[in-house]
Amino acid sequence: DAKTTQPPSMDCAEGRAANLPCNHSTISGNEYVYWYRQIHSQGPQYIIHGLKNNETNEMASLIITEDRKSSTLILPHATLRDTAVYYCIVRPGGNTGNQFYFGTGTSLTVIP
Amino acid sequence: NAGVTQTPKFRVLKTGQSMTLLCAQDMNHEYMYWYRQDPGMGLRLIHYSVGEGTTAKGEVPDGYNVSRLKKQNFLLGLESAAPSQTSVYFCASSYWTGDQPQHFGDGTRLSIL
């Protein structure tokens, strides 16, 4: 599985957009980009995933560069409840049963 | 919706004791997983199952056993607990198609003295 690189920590003002970057320069053509977050050592929460195209759901937007070597998770209006560790993961599709390799992620702190 | 439910939520064991952690999912998922998370680290896969009656080793399987007798349940067993197994254990499940996300339970916090 391709490795990912994320900044260890970021701050964001409440109400502003939080933009969390992720580098995955060795990503393969069949690997998806997933984002999860973990709040206060609760179970990881799925946010969004994509292959090539940008994706949006009720929680966030995922922007993937054209060469797919990096992506950005956007939380459009960050709230205090968005304070969490955010994990960027790449994983191949197909019926592999492969695990999700969680690194150390980005610790996002939303500041009042 | 219950999703993925783990029991117990907390447990303290003495070295050498045995116990079983239970994971139950109500989403009819084929795949189920057991991870452990240690302080300051990401999740590491212990064992997983791609269907009822099947199990496979993950990244850190030593000292653990698993069983998947029913599709909705995945059991993680510690036969002889060791202090190194003090951790937070997470169960997850997913559909069989490869691009589907895994859904996680809230974890079991296990301390071994």
mmCIF file of N, CA and C in Angstrom, chain B residues 8-62:
data_model
loop_
_atom_site.group_PDB
_atom_site.id
_atom_site.type_symbol
_atom_site.label_atom_id
_atom_site.label_comp_id
_atom_site.label_asym_id
_atom_site.label_seq_id
_atom_site.Cartn_x
_atom_site.Cartn_y
_atom_site.Cartn_z
ATOM 1 N N PRO B 8 -16.619 -6.232 26.176
ATOM 2 C CA PRO B 8 -16.984 -5.103 27.032
ATOM 3 C C PRO B 8 -16.312 -3.818 26.567
ATOM 4 N N LYS B 9 -16.615 -2.709 27.201
ATOM 5 C CA LYS B 9 -15.969 -1.430 26.883
ATOM 6 C C LYS B 9 -14.664 -1.263 27.649
ATOM 7 N N PHE B 10 -14.592 -1.818 28.841
ATOM 8 C CA PHE B 10 -13.392 -1.738 29.674
ATOM 9 C C PHE B 10 -13.177 -3.089 30.350
ATOM 10 N N ARG B 11 -11.895 -3.430 30.563
ATOM 11 C CA ARG B 11 -11.610 -4.643 31.299
ATOM 12 C C ARG B 11 -10.202 -4.566 31.841
ATOM 13 N N VAL B 12 -10.043 -5.060 33.064
ATOM 14 C CA VAL B 12 -8.722 -5.182 33.664
ATOM 15 C C VAL B 12 -8.475 -6.663 33.938
ATOM 16 N N LEU B 13 -7.339 -7.153 33.470
ATOM 17 C CA LEU B 13 -6.975 -8.554 33.652
ATOM 18 C C LEU B 13 -5.652 -8.666 34.375
ATOM 19 N N LYS B 14 -5.435 -9.825 34.963
ATOM 20 C CA LYS B 14 -4.124 -10.133 35.509
ATOM 21 C C LYS B 14 -3.351 -10.947 34.471
ATOM 22 N N THR B 15 -2.034 -10.836 34.514
ATOM 23 C CA THR B 15 -1.194 -11.594 33.600
ATOM 24 C C THR B 15 -1.534 -13.082 33.683
ATOM 25 N N GLY B 16 -1.684 -13.706 32.505
ATOM 26 C CA GLY B 16 -1.991 -15.116 32.453
ATOM 27 C C GLY B 16 -3.469 -15.448 32.354
ATOM 28 N N GLN B 17 -4.344 -14.490 32.652
ATOM 29 C CA GLN B 17 -5.774 -14.738 32.526
ATOM 30 C C GLN B 17 -6.180 -14.747 31.052
ATOM 31 N N SER B 18 -7.322 -15.319 30.805
ATOM 32 C CA SER B 18 -7.833 -15.353 29.441
ATOM 33 C C SER B 18 -9.136 -14.574 29.364
ATOM 34 N N MET B 19 -9.470 -14.103 28.162
ATOM 35 C CA MET B 19 -10.750 -13.440 27.963
ATOM 36 C C MET B 19 -11.069 -13.377 26.478
ATOM 37 N N THR B 20 -12.330 -13.085 26.202
ATOM 38 C CA THR B 20 -12.806 -12.956 24.829
ATOM 39 C C THR B 20 -13.494 -11.630 24.660
ATOM 40 N N LEU B 21 -13.108 -10.918 23.597
ATOM 41 C CA LEU B 21 -13.772 -9.678 23.220
ATOM 42 C C LEU B 21 -14.767 -9.994 22.105
ATOM 43 N N LEU B 22 -15.957 -9.404 22.231
ATOM 44 C CA LEU B 22 -17.005 -9.670 21.255
ATOM 45 C C LEU B 22 -17.244 -8.464 20.378
ATOM 46 N N CYS B 23 -17.373 -8.703 19.088
ATOM 47 C CA CYS B 23 -17.755 -7.665 18.136
ATOM 48 C C CYS B 23 -18.997 -8.139 17.393
ATOM 49 N N ALA B 24 -20.013 -7.294 17.325
ATOM 50 C CA ALA B 24 -21.235 -7.617 16.608
ATOM 51 C C ALA B 24 -21.581 -6.476 15.661
ATOM 52 N N GLN B 25 -21.982 -6.839 14.422
ATOM 53 C CA GLN B 25 -22.402 -5.817 13.461
ATOM 54 C C GLN B 25 -23.747 -6.208 12.867
ATOM 55 N N ASP B 26 -24.561 -5.176 12.613
ATOM 56 C CA ASP B 26 -25.920 -5.423 12.114
ATOM 57 C C ASP B 26 -26.092 -4.885 10.698
ATOM 58 N N MET B 27 -24.993 -4.752 9.954
ATOM 59 C CA MET B 27 -25.035 -4.181 8.612
ATOM 60 C C MET B 27 -24.885 -5.234 7.523
ATOM 61 N N ASN B 28 -24.893 -6.506 7.912
ATOM 62 C CA ASN B 28 -24.764 -7.611 6.962
ATOM 63 C C ASN B 28 -23.449 -7.560 6.179
ATOM 64 N N HIS B 29 -22.393 -7.056 6.841
ATOM 65 C CA HIS B 29 -21.093 -6.963 6.192
ATOM 66 C C HIS B 29 -20.411 -8.322 6.140
ATOM 67 N N GLU B 30 -19.724 -8.569 5.033
ATOM 68 C CA GLU B 30 -18.988 -9.828 4.899
ATOM 69 C C GLU B 30 -17.662 -9.783 5.661
ATOM 70 N N TYR B 31 -16.964 -8.651 5.593
ATOM 71 C CA TYR B 31 -15.625 -8.559 6.160
ATOM 72 C C TYR B 31 -15.679 -7.980 7.568
ATOM 73 N N MET B 32 -14.853 -8.550 8.455
ATOM 74 C CA MET B 32 -14.703 -8.008 9.796
ATOM 75 C C MET B 32 -13.236 -8.036 10.187
ATOM 76 N N TYR B 33 -12.856 -7.097 11.079
ATOM 77 C CA TYR B 33 -11.446 -6.865 11.399
ATOM 78 C C TYR B 33 -11.285 -6.594 12.893
ATOM 79 N N TRP B 34 -10.145 -6.975 13.419
ATOM 80 C CA TRP B 34 -9.739 -6.567 14.762
ATOM 81 C C TRP B 34 -8.416 -5.812 14.661
ATOM 82 N N TYR B 35 -8.393 -4.599 15.255
ATOM 83 C CA TYR B 35 -7.205 -3.759 15.320
ATOM 84 C C TYR B 35 -6.862 -3.507 16.789
ATOM 85 N N ARG B 36 -5.605 -3.140 17.035
ATOM 86 C CA ARG B 36 -5.221 -2.600 18.320
ATOM 87 C C ARG B 36 -4.563 -1.240 18.099
ATOM 88 N N GLN B 37 -4.742 -0.363 19.080
ATOM 89 C CA GLN B 37 -4.138 0.968 19.005
ATOM 90 C C GLN B 37 -3.420 1.257 20.303
ATOM 91 N N ASP B 38 -2.148 1.548 20.199
ATOM 92 C CA ASP B 38 -1.319 1.872 21.355
ATOM 93 C C ASP B 38 -1.046 3.377 21.362
ATOM 94 N N PRO B 39 -0.732 3.943 22.523
ATOM 95 C CA PRO B 39 -0.584 5.406 22.631
ATOM 96 C C PRO B 39 0.358 5.978 21.581
ATOM 97 N N GLY B 40 -0.112 7.032 20.905
ATOM 98 C CA GLY B 40 0.717 7.726 19.925
ATOM 99 C C GLY B 40 0.936 6.982 18.630
ATOM 100 N N MET B 41 0.223 5.881 18.452
ATOM 101 C CA MET B 41 0.415 5.082 17.244
ATOM 102 C C MET B 41 -0.898 4.932 16.489
ATOM 103 N N GLY B 42 -0.768 4.560 15.243
ATOM 104 C CA GLY B 42 -1.958 4.255 14.458
ATOM 105 C C GLY B 42 -2.488 2.875 14.799
ATOM 106 N N LEU B 43 -3.560 2.500 14.125
ATOM 107 C CA LEU B 43 -4.147 1.179 14.348
ATOM 108 C C LEU B 43 -3.338 0.111 13.616
ATOM 109 N N ARG B 44 -3.207 -1.042 14.245
ATOM 110 C CA ARG B 44 -2.512 -2.177 13.621
ATOM 111 C C ARG B 44 -3.473 -3.364 13.578
ATOM 112 N N LEU B 45 -3.511 -4.028 12.423
ATOM 113 C CA LEU B 45 -4.446 -5.120 12.215
ATOM 114 C C LEU B 45 -3.956 -6.391 12.906
ATOM 115 N N ILE B 46 -4.840 -7.022 13.665
ATOM 116 C CA ILE B 46 -4.495 -8.255 14.377
ATOM 117 C C ILE B 46 -4.905 -9.466 13.535
ATOM 118 N N HIS B 47 -6.199 -9.590 13.289
ATOM 119 C CA HIS B 47 -6.768 -10.635 12.446
ATOM 120 C C HIS B 47 -7.952 -10.059 11.688
ATOM 121 N N TYR B 48 -8.330 -10.742 10.620
ATOM 122 C CA TYR B 48 -9.528 -10.326 9.918
ATOM 123 C C TYR B 48 -10.244 -11.554 9.366
ATOM 124 N N SER B 49 -11.467 -11.313 8.876
ATOM 125 C CA SER B 49 -12.269 -12.401 8.328
ATOM 126 C C SER B 49 -12.996 -11.904 7.087
ATOM 127 N N VAL B 50 -12.980 -12.709 6.039
ATOM 128 C CA VAL B 50 -13.650 -12.318 4.799
ATOM 129 C C VAL B 50 -15.003 -12.997 4.657
ATOM 130 N N GLY B 51 -15.413 -13.729 5.682
ATOM 131 C CA GLY B 51 -16.730 -14.360 5.642
ATOM 132 C C GLY B 51 -16.886 -15.332 6.792
ATOM 133 N N GLU B 52 -18.113 -15.775 6.988
ATOM 134 C CA GLU B 52 -18.414 -16.725 8.058
ATOM 135 C C GLU B 52 -17.535 -17.958 7.927
ATOM 136 N N GLY B 53 -16.924 -18.354 9.038
ATOM 137 C CA GLY B 53 -16.093 -19.540 9.050
ATOM 138 C C GLY B 53 -14.669 -19.346 8.572
ATOM 139 N N THR B 54 -14.302 -18.115 8.198
ATOM 140 C CA THR B 54 -12.946 -17.850 7.709
ATOM 141 C C THR B 54 -12.246 -16.836 8.594
ATOM 142 N N THR B 55 -10.943 -17.000 8.759
ATOM 143 C CA THR B 55 -10.130 -16.010 9.459
ATOM 144 C C THR B 55 -8.760 -15.948 8.800
ATOM 145 N N ALA B 56 -8.067 -14.835 9.005
ATOM 146 C CA ALA B 56 -6.727 -14.668 8.450
ATOM 147 C C ALA B 56 -5.914 -13.770 9.362
ATOM 148 N N LYS B 57 -4.594 -13.942 9.317
ATOM 149 C CA LYS B 57 -3.704 -13.155 10.166
ATOM 150 C C LYS B 57 -3.463 -11.775 9.561
ATOM 151 N N GLY B 58 -3.336 -10.815 10.454
ATOM 152 C CA GLY B 58 -2.987 -9.474 10.051
ATOM 153 C C GLY B 58 -1.544 -9.162 10.358
ATOM 154 N N GLU B 59 -1.298 -7.938 10.736
ATOM 155 C CA GLU B 59 0.061 -7.452 10.953
ATOM 156 C C GLU B 59 0.664 -7.937 12.274
ATOM 157 N N VAL B 60 -0.170 -8.039 13.322
ATOM 158 C CA VAL B 60 0.324 -8.389 14.667
ATOM 159 C C VAL B 60 -0.549 -9.481 15.291
ATOM 160 N N PRO B 61 -0.538 -10.711 14.778
ATOM 161 C CA PRO B 61 -1.463 -11.745 15.236
ATOM 162 C C PRO B 61 -1.029 -12.527 16.479
ATOM 163 N N ASP B 62 0.259 -12.465 16.838
ATOM 164 C CA ASP B 62 0.761 -13.329 17.898
ATOM 165 C C ASP B 62 0.106 -13.039 19.239
#
